[in-house]
XYZ file of C-alpha atoms in Angstrom:
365
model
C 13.497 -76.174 52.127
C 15.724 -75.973 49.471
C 16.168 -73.017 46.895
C 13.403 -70.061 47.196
C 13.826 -66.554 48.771
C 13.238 -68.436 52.140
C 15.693 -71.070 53.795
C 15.080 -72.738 56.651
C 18.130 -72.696 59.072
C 19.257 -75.812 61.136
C 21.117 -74.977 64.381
C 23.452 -77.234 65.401
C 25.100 -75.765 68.553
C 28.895 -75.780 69.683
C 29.377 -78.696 71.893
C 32.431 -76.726 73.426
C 31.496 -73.142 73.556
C 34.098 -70.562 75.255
C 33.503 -70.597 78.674
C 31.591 -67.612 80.304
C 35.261 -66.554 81.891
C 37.740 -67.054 79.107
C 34.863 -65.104 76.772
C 34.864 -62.435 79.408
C 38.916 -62.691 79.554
C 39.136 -62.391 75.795
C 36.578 -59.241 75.460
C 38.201 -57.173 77.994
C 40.720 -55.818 75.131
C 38.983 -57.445 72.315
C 41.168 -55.332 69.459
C 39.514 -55.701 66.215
C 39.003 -58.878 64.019
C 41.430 -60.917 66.567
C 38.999 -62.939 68.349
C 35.758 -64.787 67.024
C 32.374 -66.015 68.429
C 31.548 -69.958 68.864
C 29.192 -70.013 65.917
C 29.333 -69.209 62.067
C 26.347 -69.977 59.606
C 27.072 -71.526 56.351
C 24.893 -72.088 53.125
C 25.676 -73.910 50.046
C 24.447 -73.430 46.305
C 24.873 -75.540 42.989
C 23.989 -74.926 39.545
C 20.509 -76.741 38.929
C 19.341 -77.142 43.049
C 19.786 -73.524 44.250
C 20.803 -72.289 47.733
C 20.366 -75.131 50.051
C 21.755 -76.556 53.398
C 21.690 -73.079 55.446
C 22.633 -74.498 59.124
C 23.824 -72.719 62.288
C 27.076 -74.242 63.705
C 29.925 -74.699 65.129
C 33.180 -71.842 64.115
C 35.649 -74.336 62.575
C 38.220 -74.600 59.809
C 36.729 -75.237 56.185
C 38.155 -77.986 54.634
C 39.263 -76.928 51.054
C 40.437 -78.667 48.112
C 43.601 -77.570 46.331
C 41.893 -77.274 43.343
C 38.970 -75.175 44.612
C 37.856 -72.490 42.314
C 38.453 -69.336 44.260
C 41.626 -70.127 44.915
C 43.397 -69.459 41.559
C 40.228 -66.798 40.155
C 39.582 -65.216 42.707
C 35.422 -65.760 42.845
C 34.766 -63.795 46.174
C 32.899 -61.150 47.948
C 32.213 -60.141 51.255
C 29.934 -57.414 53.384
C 30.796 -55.850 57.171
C 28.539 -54.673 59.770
C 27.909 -54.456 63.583
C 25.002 -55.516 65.848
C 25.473 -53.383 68.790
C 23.777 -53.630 72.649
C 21.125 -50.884 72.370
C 20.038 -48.343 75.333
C 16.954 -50.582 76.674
C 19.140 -54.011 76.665
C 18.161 -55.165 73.165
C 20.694 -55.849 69.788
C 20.081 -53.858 67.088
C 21.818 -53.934 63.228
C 22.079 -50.986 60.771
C 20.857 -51.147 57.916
C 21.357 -54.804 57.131
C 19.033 -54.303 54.123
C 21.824 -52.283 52.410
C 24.308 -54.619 53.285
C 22.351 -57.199 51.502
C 21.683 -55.158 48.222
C 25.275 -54.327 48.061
C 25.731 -58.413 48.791
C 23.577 -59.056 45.757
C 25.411 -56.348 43.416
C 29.073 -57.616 44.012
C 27.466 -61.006 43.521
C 26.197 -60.065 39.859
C 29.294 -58.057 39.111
C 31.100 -61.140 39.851
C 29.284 -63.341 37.955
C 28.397 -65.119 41.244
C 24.275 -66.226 41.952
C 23.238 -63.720 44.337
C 21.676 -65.061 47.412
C 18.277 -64.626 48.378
C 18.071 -60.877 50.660
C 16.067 -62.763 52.992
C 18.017 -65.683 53.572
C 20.891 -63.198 53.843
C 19.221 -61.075 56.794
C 17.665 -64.326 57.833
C 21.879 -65.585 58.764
C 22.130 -62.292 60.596
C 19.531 -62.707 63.043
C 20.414 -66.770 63.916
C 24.407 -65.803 64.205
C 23.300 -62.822 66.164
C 20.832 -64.969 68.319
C 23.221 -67.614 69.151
C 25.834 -65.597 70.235
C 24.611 -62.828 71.906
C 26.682 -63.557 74.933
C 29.685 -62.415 72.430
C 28.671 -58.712 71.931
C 30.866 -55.740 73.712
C 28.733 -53.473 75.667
C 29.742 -49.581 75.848
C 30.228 -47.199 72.998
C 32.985 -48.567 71.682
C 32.092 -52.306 70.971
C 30.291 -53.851 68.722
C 29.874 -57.565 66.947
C 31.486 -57.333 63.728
C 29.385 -59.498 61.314
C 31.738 -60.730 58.041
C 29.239 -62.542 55.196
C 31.592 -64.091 52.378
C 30.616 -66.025 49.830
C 33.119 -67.949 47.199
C 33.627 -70.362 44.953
C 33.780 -73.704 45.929
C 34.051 -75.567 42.615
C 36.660 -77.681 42.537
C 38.055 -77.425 38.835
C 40.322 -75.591 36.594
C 39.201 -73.744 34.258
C 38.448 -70.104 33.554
C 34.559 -69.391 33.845
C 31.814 -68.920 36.353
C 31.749 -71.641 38.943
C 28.825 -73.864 39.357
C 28.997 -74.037 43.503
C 29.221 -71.470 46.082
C 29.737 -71.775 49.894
C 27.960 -68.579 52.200
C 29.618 -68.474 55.370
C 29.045 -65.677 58.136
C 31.718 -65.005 61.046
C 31.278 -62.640 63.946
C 34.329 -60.899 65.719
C 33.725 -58.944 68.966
C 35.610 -55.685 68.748
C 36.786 -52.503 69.738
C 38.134 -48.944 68.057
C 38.766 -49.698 64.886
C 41.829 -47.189 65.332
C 43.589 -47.636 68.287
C 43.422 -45.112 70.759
C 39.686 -44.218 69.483
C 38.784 -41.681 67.703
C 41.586 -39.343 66.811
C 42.688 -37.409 63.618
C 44.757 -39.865 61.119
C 47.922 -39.087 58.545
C 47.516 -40.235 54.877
C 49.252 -41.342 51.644
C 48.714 -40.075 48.439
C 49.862 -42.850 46.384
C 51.843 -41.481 43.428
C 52.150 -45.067 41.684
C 48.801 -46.962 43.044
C 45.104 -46.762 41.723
C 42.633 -48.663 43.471
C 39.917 -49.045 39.910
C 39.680 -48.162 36.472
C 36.533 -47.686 35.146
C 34.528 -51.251 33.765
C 36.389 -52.796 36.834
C 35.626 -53.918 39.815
C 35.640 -50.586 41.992
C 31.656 -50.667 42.877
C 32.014 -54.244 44.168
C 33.082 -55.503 47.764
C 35.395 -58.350 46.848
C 38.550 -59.191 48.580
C 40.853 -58.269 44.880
C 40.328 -54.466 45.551
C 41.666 -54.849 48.462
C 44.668 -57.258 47.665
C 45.495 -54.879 45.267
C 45.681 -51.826 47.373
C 47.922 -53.551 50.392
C 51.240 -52.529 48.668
C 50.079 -48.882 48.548
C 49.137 -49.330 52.426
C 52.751 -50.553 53.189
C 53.989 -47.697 51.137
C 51.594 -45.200 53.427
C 52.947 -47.127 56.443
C 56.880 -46.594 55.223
C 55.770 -42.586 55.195
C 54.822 -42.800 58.540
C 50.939 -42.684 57.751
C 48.273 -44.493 59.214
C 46.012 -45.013 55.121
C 46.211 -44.457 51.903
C 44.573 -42.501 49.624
C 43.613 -43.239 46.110
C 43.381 -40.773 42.671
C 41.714 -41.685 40.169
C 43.172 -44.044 36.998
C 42.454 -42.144 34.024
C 44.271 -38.733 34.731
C 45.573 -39.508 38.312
C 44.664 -36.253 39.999
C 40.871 -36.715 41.755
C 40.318 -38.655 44.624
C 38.551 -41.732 44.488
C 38.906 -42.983 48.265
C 40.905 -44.799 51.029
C 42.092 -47.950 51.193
C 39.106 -49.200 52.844
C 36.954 -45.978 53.353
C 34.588 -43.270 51.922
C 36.224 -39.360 51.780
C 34.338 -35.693 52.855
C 35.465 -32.650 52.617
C 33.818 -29.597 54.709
C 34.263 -26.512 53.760
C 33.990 -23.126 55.692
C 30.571 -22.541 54.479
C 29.297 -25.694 55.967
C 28.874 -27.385 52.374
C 30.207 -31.170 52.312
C 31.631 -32.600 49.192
C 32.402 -36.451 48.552
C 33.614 -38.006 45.140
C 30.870 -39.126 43.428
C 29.607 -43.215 42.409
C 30.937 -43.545 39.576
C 31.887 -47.147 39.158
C 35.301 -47.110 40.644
C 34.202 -45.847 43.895
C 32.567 -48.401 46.574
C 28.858 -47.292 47.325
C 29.820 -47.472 51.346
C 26.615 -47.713 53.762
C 28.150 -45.078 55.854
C 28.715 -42.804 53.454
C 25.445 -42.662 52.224
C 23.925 -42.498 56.173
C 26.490 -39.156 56.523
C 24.778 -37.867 53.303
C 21.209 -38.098 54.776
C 22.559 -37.469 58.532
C 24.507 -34.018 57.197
C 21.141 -32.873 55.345
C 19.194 -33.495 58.483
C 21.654 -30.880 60.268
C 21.317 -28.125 57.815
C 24.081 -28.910 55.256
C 24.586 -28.859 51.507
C 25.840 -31.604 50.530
C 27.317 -31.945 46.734
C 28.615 -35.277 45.284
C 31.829 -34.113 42.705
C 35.346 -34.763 41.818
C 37.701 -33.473 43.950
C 41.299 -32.831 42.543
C 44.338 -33.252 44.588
C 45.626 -29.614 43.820
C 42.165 -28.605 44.981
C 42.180 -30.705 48.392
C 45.839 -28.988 48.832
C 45.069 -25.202 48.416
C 41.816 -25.075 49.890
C 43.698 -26.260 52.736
C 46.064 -24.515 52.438
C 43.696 -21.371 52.799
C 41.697 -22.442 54.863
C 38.740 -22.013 52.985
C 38.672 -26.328 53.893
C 37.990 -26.758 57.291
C 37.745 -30.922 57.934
C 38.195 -34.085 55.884
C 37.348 -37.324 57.232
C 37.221 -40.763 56.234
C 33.886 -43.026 56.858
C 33.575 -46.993 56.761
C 31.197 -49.248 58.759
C 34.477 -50.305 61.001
C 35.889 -46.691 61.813
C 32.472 -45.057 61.564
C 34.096 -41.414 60.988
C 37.660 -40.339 61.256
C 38.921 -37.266 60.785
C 41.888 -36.680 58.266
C 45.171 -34.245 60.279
C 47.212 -34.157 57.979
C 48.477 -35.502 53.940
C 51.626 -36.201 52.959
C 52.558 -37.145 49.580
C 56.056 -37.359 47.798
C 56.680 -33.764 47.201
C 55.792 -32.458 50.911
C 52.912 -32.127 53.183
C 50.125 -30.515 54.602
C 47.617 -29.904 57.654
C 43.688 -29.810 57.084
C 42.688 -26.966 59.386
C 44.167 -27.297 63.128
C 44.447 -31.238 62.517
C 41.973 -31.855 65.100
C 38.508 -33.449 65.133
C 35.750 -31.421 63.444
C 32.879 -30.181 65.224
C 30.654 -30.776 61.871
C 32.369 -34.534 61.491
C 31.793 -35.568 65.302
C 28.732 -34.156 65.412
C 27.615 -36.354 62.380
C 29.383 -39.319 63.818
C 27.682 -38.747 67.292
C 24.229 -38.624 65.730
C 24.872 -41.823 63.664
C 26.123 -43.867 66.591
C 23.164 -42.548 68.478
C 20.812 -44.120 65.621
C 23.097 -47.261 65.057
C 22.595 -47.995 69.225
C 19.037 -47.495 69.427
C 19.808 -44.428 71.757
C 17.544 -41.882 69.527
C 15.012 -41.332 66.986
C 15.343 -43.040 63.863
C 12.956 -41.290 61.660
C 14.793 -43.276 58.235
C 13.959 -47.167 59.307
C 17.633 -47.996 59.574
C 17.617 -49.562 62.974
C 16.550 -53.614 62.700
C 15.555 -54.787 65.880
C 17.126 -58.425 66.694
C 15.845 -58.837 69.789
């Protein structure tokens, strides 16, 4: 079937899969993002026929014309999550349903044609189906799941392209931080915003993060593990991380975040740690956060944990800041009993290990 909400997938399997032992070989340390499952899913659209041609098959290199639109405008998006091996031997995915709205906003805001939500979950389940055999057990690993979409037009000329590919990796992994989970050092960029306002700060496509890699190196030069973003108009609240969401908790057990407001990416996580903190008991406020602010109530004490959230860290707590005029330590530097205790109760959810009284849970198999 071609077009329509629906797509029907062919699967053509790998006539050389990994072998059982060299899979097993390569998942013993799997890393994260190094290593990739036999299979990928791929799905092609065209101006006047639709989506059509979704298929199951083999991982391999895409052949790519020098002229091909993405390449010199930069027409692309992408989404991240995890199937993980839940307690009673199934797979289970987290809210892939969000993952797929956010798909189909970045999409729009790219002036990209959004592809069906079904047909997205639908390249989940196959990928996830096919290579099962690829997922880490235990509570660190996961499959990483990586939908992109971009444009495959080959032309020259500044406007919306008129074909897209879909494609959909998997990558077994570990800690996204290596070592686990342990308190990280960040950069406050003094010359670096991530988004302005009208821009592209709400979407998932791969230019926010091209444009925030030379503020990572700086972070790295300073002997920090991320960066940290303020915002572009006066340069003094916090937006986010390079590649993550930002709480703050506070002595009174109130968490505050930066709020949506265009510039900031509307992260899965961080809107599960919103719902999971309520659950526990806590106020949770959605405001700017100044710099000065995050420094003296630190400073205090009156702040007692910050921590980063993504979909590949999950939660990390935030030791200490440094920034070009000095530094400082957020409490004792250590993990947070409010922060773990969040993350522990989202992992719980995300492995199938608990009740999950929100519907977040998808059941593969």
């Amino acid at each position: 079937m071609s077009g329509g909400d629906k797509l029907d997938f062919e699967i053509r399997p790998n006539p050389a899969p990994v072998s059982a032992a060299e899979r097993a070989a390569l998942m013993a340390n799997p890393g994260f993002g190094r290593i990739f499952t036999d299979h990928m899913v791929t799905i092609r659209y065209a101006d006047g026929k639709g989506w059509y041609d979704a298929r199951v098959e083999a991982r391999a290199p895409i052949p790519m014309d020098p002229a091909t639109a993405v390449l010199h405008y930069a027409q692309e998006i992408f989404e991240g999550l995890k199937a993980y091996h839940a307690g009673d031997g199934g797979v289970t995915l987290f809210r892939p349903e969000a993952n797929a709205a956010r798909f189909t906003a970045s999409a729009r805001r790219m002036a990209m044609p959004p592809l069906p939500e079904p047909a997205f979950l639908d390249s989940l389940r196959h990928l996830v189906e096919v290579d099962r055999e690829w997922i880490p057990a235990g509570d660190d690993g996961s499959l990483y799941l990586r939908p992109f979409m971009y444009a495959s037009e080959v032309f020259l000329g500044v406007r919306p392209a008129a074909e897209y590919l879909y494609v959909l990796i998997a990558s077994p992994v570990g800690s996204y931080f290596s070592g686990g989970v342990k308190p990280v050092t960040v950069w406050v960029s003094p010359h670096y915003t991530r988004a302005a306002p009208g821009g592209t700060g709400a979407a998932k496509c791969g230019g926010n993060y091209a444009a925030s890699l030379v503020a990572q190196a700086e972070a790295i030069e300073h002997g920090c593990d991320q960066v940290v973003f303020l915002d572009t108009v006066e340069r003094r609240y916090v937006d986010e991380l390079g590649g993550m969401n930002i709480f703050f908790v506070y002595d009174d057990g109130t968490l505050v975040t930066p709020p949506l407001t265009g510039t900031i990416l509307p992260g899965i996580t961080r809107e599960s740690v919103i719902t999971l903190a309520r659950e526990a008991g806590h106020e949770v406020v959605e405001r700017p956060v100044a710099f000065d602010e995050w420094q003296a109530d630190a400073t205090s004490g009156r702040l007692r944990e910050v921590f980063a959230c993504g979909t590949a860290a999950v939660i990390t707590p935030i030791g200490r800041v440094r920034f070009p005029e000095g530094e400082f330590a957020v409490a004792d530097g250590g993990p947070g009993e409010v922060s773990m205790g969040i993350r522990q109760r989202l992992v719980d959810i995300q492995r199938g290990r608990t009740d999950d009284p929100y519907g977040w849970v998808h059941r593969v198999f």
